[in-house]
CSV table of C-alpha atoms in Angstrom, one decimal:
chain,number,residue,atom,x,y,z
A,10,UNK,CA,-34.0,-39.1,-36.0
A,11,UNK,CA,-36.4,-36.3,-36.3
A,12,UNK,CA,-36.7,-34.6,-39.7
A,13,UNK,CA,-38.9,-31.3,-41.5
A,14,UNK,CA,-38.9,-31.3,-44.8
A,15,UNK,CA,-40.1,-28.0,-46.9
A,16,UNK,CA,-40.7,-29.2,-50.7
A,17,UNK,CA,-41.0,-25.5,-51.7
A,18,UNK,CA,-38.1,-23.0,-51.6
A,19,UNK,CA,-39.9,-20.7,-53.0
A,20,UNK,CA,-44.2,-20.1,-53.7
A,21,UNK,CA,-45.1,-17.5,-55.5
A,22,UNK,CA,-48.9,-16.3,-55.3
A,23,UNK,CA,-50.9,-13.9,-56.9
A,24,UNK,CA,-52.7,-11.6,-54.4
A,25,UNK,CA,-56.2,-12.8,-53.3
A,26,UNK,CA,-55.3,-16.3,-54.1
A,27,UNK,CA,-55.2,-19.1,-51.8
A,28,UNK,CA,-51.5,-20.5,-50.0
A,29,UNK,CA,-50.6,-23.6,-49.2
A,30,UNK,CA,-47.2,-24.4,-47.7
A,31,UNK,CA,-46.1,-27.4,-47.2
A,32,UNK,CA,-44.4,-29.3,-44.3
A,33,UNK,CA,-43.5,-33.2,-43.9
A,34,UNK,CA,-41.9,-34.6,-40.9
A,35,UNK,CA,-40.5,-37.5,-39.0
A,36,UNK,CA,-40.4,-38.3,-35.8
A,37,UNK,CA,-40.6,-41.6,-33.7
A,38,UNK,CA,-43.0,-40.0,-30.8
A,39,UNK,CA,-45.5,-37.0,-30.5
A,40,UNK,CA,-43.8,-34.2,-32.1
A,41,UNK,CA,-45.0,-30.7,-31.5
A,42,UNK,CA,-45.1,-28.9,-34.6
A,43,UNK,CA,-44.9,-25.0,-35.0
A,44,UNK,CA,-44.8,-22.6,-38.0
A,45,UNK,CA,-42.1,-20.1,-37.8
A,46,UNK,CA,-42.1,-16.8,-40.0
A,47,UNK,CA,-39.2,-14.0,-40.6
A,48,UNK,CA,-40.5,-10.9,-42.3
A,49,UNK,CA,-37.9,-9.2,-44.1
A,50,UNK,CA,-35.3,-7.0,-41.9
A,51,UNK,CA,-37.3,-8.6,-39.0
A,52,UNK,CA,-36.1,-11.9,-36.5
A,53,UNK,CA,-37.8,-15.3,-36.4
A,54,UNK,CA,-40.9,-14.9,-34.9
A,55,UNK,CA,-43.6,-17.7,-33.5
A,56,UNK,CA,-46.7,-17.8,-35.8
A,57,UNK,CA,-48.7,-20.6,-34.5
A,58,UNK,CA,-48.6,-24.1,-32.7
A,59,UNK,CA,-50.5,-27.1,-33.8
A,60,UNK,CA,-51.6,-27.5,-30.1
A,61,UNK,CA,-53.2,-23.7,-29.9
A,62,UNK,CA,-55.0,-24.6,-33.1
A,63,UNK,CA,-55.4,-21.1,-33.2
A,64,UNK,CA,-55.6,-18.5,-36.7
A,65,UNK,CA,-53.0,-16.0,-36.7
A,66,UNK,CA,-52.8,-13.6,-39.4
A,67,UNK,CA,-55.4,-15.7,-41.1
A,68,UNK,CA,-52.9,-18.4,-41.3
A,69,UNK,CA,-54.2,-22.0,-40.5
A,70,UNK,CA,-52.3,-25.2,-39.8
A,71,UNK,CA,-54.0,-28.6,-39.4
A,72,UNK,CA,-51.7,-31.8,-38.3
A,73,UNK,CA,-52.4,-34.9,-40.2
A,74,UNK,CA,-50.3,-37.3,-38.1
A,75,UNK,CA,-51.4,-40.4,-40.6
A,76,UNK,CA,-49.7,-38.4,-43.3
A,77,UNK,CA,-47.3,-36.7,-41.0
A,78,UNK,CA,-47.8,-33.1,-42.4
A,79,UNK,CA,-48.2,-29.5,-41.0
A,80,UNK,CA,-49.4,-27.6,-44.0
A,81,UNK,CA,-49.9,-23.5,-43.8
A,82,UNK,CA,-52.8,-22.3,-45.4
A,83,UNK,CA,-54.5,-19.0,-45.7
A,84,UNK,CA,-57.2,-18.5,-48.4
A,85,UNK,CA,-56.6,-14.9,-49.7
A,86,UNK,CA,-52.9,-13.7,-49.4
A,87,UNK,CA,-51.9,-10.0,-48.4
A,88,UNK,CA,-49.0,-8.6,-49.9
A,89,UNK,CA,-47.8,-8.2,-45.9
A,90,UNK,CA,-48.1,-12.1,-46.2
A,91,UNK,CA,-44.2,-11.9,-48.2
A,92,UNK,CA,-41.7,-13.7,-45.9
A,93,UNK,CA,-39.8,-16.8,-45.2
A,94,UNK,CA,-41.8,-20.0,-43.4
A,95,UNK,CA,-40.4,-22.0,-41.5
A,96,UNK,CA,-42.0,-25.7,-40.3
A,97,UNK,CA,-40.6,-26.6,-37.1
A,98,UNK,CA,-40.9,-29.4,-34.4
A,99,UNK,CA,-39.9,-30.2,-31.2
A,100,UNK,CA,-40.7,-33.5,-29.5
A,101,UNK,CA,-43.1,-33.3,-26.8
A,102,UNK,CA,-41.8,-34.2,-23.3
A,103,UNK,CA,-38.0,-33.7,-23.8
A,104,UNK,CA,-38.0,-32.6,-20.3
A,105,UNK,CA,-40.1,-29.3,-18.8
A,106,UNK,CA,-39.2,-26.3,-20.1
A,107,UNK,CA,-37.1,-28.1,-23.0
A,108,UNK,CA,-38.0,-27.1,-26.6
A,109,UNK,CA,-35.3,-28.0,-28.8
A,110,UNK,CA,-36.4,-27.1,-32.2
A,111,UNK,CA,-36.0,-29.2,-35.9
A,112,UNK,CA,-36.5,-26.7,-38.3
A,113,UNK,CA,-37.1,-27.5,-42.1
A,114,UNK,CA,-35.4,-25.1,-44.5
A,115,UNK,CA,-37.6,-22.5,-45.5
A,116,UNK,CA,-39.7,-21.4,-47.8
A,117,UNK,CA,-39.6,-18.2,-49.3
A,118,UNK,CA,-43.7,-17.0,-50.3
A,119,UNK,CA,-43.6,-14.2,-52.7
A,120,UNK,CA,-47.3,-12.6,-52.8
A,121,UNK,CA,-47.6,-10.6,-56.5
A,122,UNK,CA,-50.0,-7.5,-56.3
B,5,UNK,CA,-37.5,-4.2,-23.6
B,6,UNK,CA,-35.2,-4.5,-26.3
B,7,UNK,CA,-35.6,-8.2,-26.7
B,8,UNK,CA,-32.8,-10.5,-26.8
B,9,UNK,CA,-29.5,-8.7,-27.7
B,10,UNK,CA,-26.4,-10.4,-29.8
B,11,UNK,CA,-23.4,-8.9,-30.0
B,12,UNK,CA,-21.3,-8.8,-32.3
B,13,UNK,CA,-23.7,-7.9,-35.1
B,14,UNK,CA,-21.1,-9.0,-38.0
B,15,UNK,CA,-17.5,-10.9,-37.3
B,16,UNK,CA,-14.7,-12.0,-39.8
B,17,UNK,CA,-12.4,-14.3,-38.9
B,18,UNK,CA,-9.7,-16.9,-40.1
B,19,UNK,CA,-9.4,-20.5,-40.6
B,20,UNK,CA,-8.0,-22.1,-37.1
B,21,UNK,CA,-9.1,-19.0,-35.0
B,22,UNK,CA,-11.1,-18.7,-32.5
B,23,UNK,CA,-14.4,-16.7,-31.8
B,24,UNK,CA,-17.2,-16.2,-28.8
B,25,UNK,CA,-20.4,-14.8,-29.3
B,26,UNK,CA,-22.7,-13.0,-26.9
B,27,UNK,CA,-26.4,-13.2,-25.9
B,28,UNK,CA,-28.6,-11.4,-23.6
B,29,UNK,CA,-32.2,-13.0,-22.8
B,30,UNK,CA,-35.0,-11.3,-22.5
B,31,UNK,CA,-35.4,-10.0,-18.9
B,32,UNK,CA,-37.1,-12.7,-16.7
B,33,UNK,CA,-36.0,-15.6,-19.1
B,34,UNK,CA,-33.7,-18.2,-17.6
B,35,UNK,CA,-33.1,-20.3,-20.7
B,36,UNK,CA,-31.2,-19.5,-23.7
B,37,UNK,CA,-30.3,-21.6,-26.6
B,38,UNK,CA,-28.4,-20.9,-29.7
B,39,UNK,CA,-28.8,-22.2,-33.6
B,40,UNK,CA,-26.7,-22.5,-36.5
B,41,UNK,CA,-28.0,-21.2,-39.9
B,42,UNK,CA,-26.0,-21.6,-42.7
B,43,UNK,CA,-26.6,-19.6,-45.8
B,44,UNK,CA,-30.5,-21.4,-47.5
B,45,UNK,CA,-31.1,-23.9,-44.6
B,46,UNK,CA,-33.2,-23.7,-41.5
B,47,UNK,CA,-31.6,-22.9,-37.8
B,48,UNK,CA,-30.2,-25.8,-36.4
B,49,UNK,CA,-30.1,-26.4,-32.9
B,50,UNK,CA,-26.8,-26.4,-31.1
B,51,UNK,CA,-27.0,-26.1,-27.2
B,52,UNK,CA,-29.6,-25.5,-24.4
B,53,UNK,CA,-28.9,-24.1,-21.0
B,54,UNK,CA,-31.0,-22.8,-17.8
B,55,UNK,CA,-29.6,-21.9,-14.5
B,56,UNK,CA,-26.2,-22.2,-15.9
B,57,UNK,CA,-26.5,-25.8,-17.2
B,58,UNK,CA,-26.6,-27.7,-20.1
B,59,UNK,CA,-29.7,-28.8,-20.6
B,60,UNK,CA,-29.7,-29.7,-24.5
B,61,UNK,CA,-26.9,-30.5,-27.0
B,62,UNK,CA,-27.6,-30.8,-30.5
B,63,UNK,CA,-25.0,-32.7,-33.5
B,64,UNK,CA,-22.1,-30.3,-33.2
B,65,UNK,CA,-18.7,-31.0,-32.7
B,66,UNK,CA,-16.6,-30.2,-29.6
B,67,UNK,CA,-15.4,-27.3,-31.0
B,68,UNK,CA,-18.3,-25.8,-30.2
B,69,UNK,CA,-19.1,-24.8,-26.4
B,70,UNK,CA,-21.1,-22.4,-24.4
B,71,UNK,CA,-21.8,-21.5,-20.8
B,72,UNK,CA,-24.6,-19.5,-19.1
B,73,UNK,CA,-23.7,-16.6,-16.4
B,74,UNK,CA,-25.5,-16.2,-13.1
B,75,UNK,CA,-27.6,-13.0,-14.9
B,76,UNK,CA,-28.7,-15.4,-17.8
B,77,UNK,CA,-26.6,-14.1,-20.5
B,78,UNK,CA,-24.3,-16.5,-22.8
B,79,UNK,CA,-21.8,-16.9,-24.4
B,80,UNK,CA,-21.1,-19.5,-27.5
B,81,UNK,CA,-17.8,-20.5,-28.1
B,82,UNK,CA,-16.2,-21.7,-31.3
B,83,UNK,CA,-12.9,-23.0,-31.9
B,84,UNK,CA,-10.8,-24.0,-34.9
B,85,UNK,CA,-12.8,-22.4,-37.3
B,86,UNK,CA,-13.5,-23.9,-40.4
B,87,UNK,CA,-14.7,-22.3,-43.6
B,88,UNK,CA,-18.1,-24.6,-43.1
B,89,UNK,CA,-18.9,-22.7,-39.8
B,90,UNK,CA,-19.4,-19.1,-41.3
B,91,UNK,CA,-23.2,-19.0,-40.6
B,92,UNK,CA,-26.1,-16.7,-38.5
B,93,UNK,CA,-25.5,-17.5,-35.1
B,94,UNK,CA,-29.4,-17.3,-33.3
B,95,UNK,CA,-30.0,-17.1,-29.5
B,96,UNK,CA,-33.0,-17.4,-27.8
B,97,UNK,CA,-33.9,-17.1,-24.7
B,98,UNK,CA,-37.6,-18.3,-23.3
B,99,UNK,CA,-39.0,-19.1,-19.8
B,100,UNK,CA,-38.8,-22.6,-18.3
B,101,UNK,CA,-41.4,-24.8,-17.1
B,102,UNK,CA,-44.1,-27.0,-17.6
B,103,UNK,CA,-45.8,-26.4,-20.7
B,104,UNK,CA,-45.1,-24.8,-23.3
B,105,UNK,CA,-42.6,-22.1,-23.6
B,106,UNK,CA,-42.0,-19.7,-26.8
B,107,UNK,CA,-38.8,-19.2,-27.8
B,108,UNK,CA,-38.2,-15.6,-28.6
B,109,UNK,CA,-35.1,-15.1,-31.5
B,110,UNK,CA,-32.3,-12.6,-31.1
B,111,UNK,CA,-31.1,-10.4,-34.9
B,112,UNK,CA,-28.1,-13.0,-35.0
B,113,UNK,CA,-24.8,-12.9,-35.3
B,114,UNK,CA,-23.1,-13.1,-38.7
B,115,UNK,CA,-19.7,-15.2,-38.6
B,116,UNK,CA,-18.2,-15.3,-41.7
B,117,UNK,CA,-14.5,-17.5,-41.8
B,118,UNK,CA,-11.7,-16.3,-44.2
C-alpha cells in the first residue's frame, strides 16, 4: 500500500529563516513524488515534481529514495510563503495519462514577520 | 478560462439521502478525477475517468459512483449518506497521455450530512 506521511501539522517560522517540511513515504515501486500547496481562499495548486527538479518560488525538494523522503526546503521564508503543503505521490507507470494521487495530510507553515 | 467549475459550492443533506456533484474540466482536458477531503486530512483519491471510462478507482465503497459525459464534464454520485461522508469534494481535470500530466484542482464542493 502506498503511504505519505507529514510529521508536522503545523511549522511555524520566523521570516528570513530557513523551512524544512517534511515528507515520508511508502511505496513498493518508483513513486513519483510532488509537493502540493493551497494558499488561503485559493485551490490546490502543483508546486513542483521531484522529476523537474526544478525551484519554484525558491522552494526546493530533493528525493532520498534510501530514506524514502521528499522534504520542502527554502532558505529564507516570505511571509507570501503562509499556506498549507501538501506531499503527494503517484506511482509511476499506472498506465499513460494515469496520475492517481496519495496525498499526506498537510501541513500548515505559518511565516511570523 | 475559468478553470475547472464545481457546482454546487455548499450542500446540506441528511443521513440515507442521496447527492450528485458536478464538474466541468478545463477546456481541452479529457480526464477528470475526484477526491475526498475530510475536515484535517489530505484529498483522497476516489475515481478516474477519460473518454467516459473508468480508468482509476480508489478505497471507496459502492455507494459512491460517477460517470463522465461525451463534453468531459462529471458527475459524482453518492448514496446513503452517512455522517462520515460530509467532506470537500475536489475534481480535477488534466490532459491524458504519455508523460506527465498536471492535475489542475477545482474550489470543491462542500457536502456536509445532517
Amino acid at each position: 500500500a502506498q503511504r505519505v506521511t507529514q510529521p508536522e501539522k503545523l511549522l511555524s517560522v520566523f521570516k528570513g529563516a530557513p523551512v524544512e517540511l517534511k515528507c515520508n513515504y511508502s511505496y513498493s515501486g518508483s513513486p513519483e513524488l510532488f509537493w502540493y500547496v493551497q494558499y488561503s481562499r485559493q485551490r490546490l495548486q502543483l508546486l513542483l515534481r521531484h522529476i523537474s527538479r526544478e525551484s519554484i518560488k525558491g522552494f526546493t525538494a530533493d528525493l532520498n529514495k534510501g530514506e524514502t523522503s521528499f522534504h520542502l526546503k527554502k532558505p529564507f521564508a516570505q511571509e507570501e510563503d503562509s499556506a498549507m503543503y501538501y506531499c503527494a505521490l503517484s506511482g509511476l507507470g499506472s498506465g499513460a495519462g494515469s496520475y492517481q494521487l496519495t496525498f499526506g495530510k498537510g501541513t500548515k507553515l505559518s511565516v511570523i514577520p | 478560462d475559468a478553470g475547472v467549475t464545481q457546482s454546487p459550492t455548499h450542500l446540506i443533506k441528511t443521513r440515507g439521502q442521496q447527492v450528485t456533484l458536478r464538474c466541468s474540466p478545463i477546456s481541452g482536458h479529457k480526464s477528470v478525477s475526484w477526491y475526498q477531503q475530510v475536515l484535517g486530512q489530505g484529498p483522497q483519491f476516489i475515481f478516474q475517468y477519460y473518454e467516459k471510462e473508468e480508468r482509476g478507482r480508489g478505497n471507496f465503497p459502492d455507494r459512491f459512483s460517477a460517470r463522465q459525459f461525451p463534453n468531459y464534464s462529471s458527475e459524482l454520485n453518492v448514496n446513503a449518506l452517512l455522517l462520515g461522508d460530509s467532506a470537500l469534494y475536489l475534481c480535477a481535470s488534466s490532459l491524458w497521455g504519455q508523460g506527465f500530466n498536471e492535475q489542475f484542482f477545482g474550489p470543491g464542493t462542500r457536502l456536509t450530512v445532517l
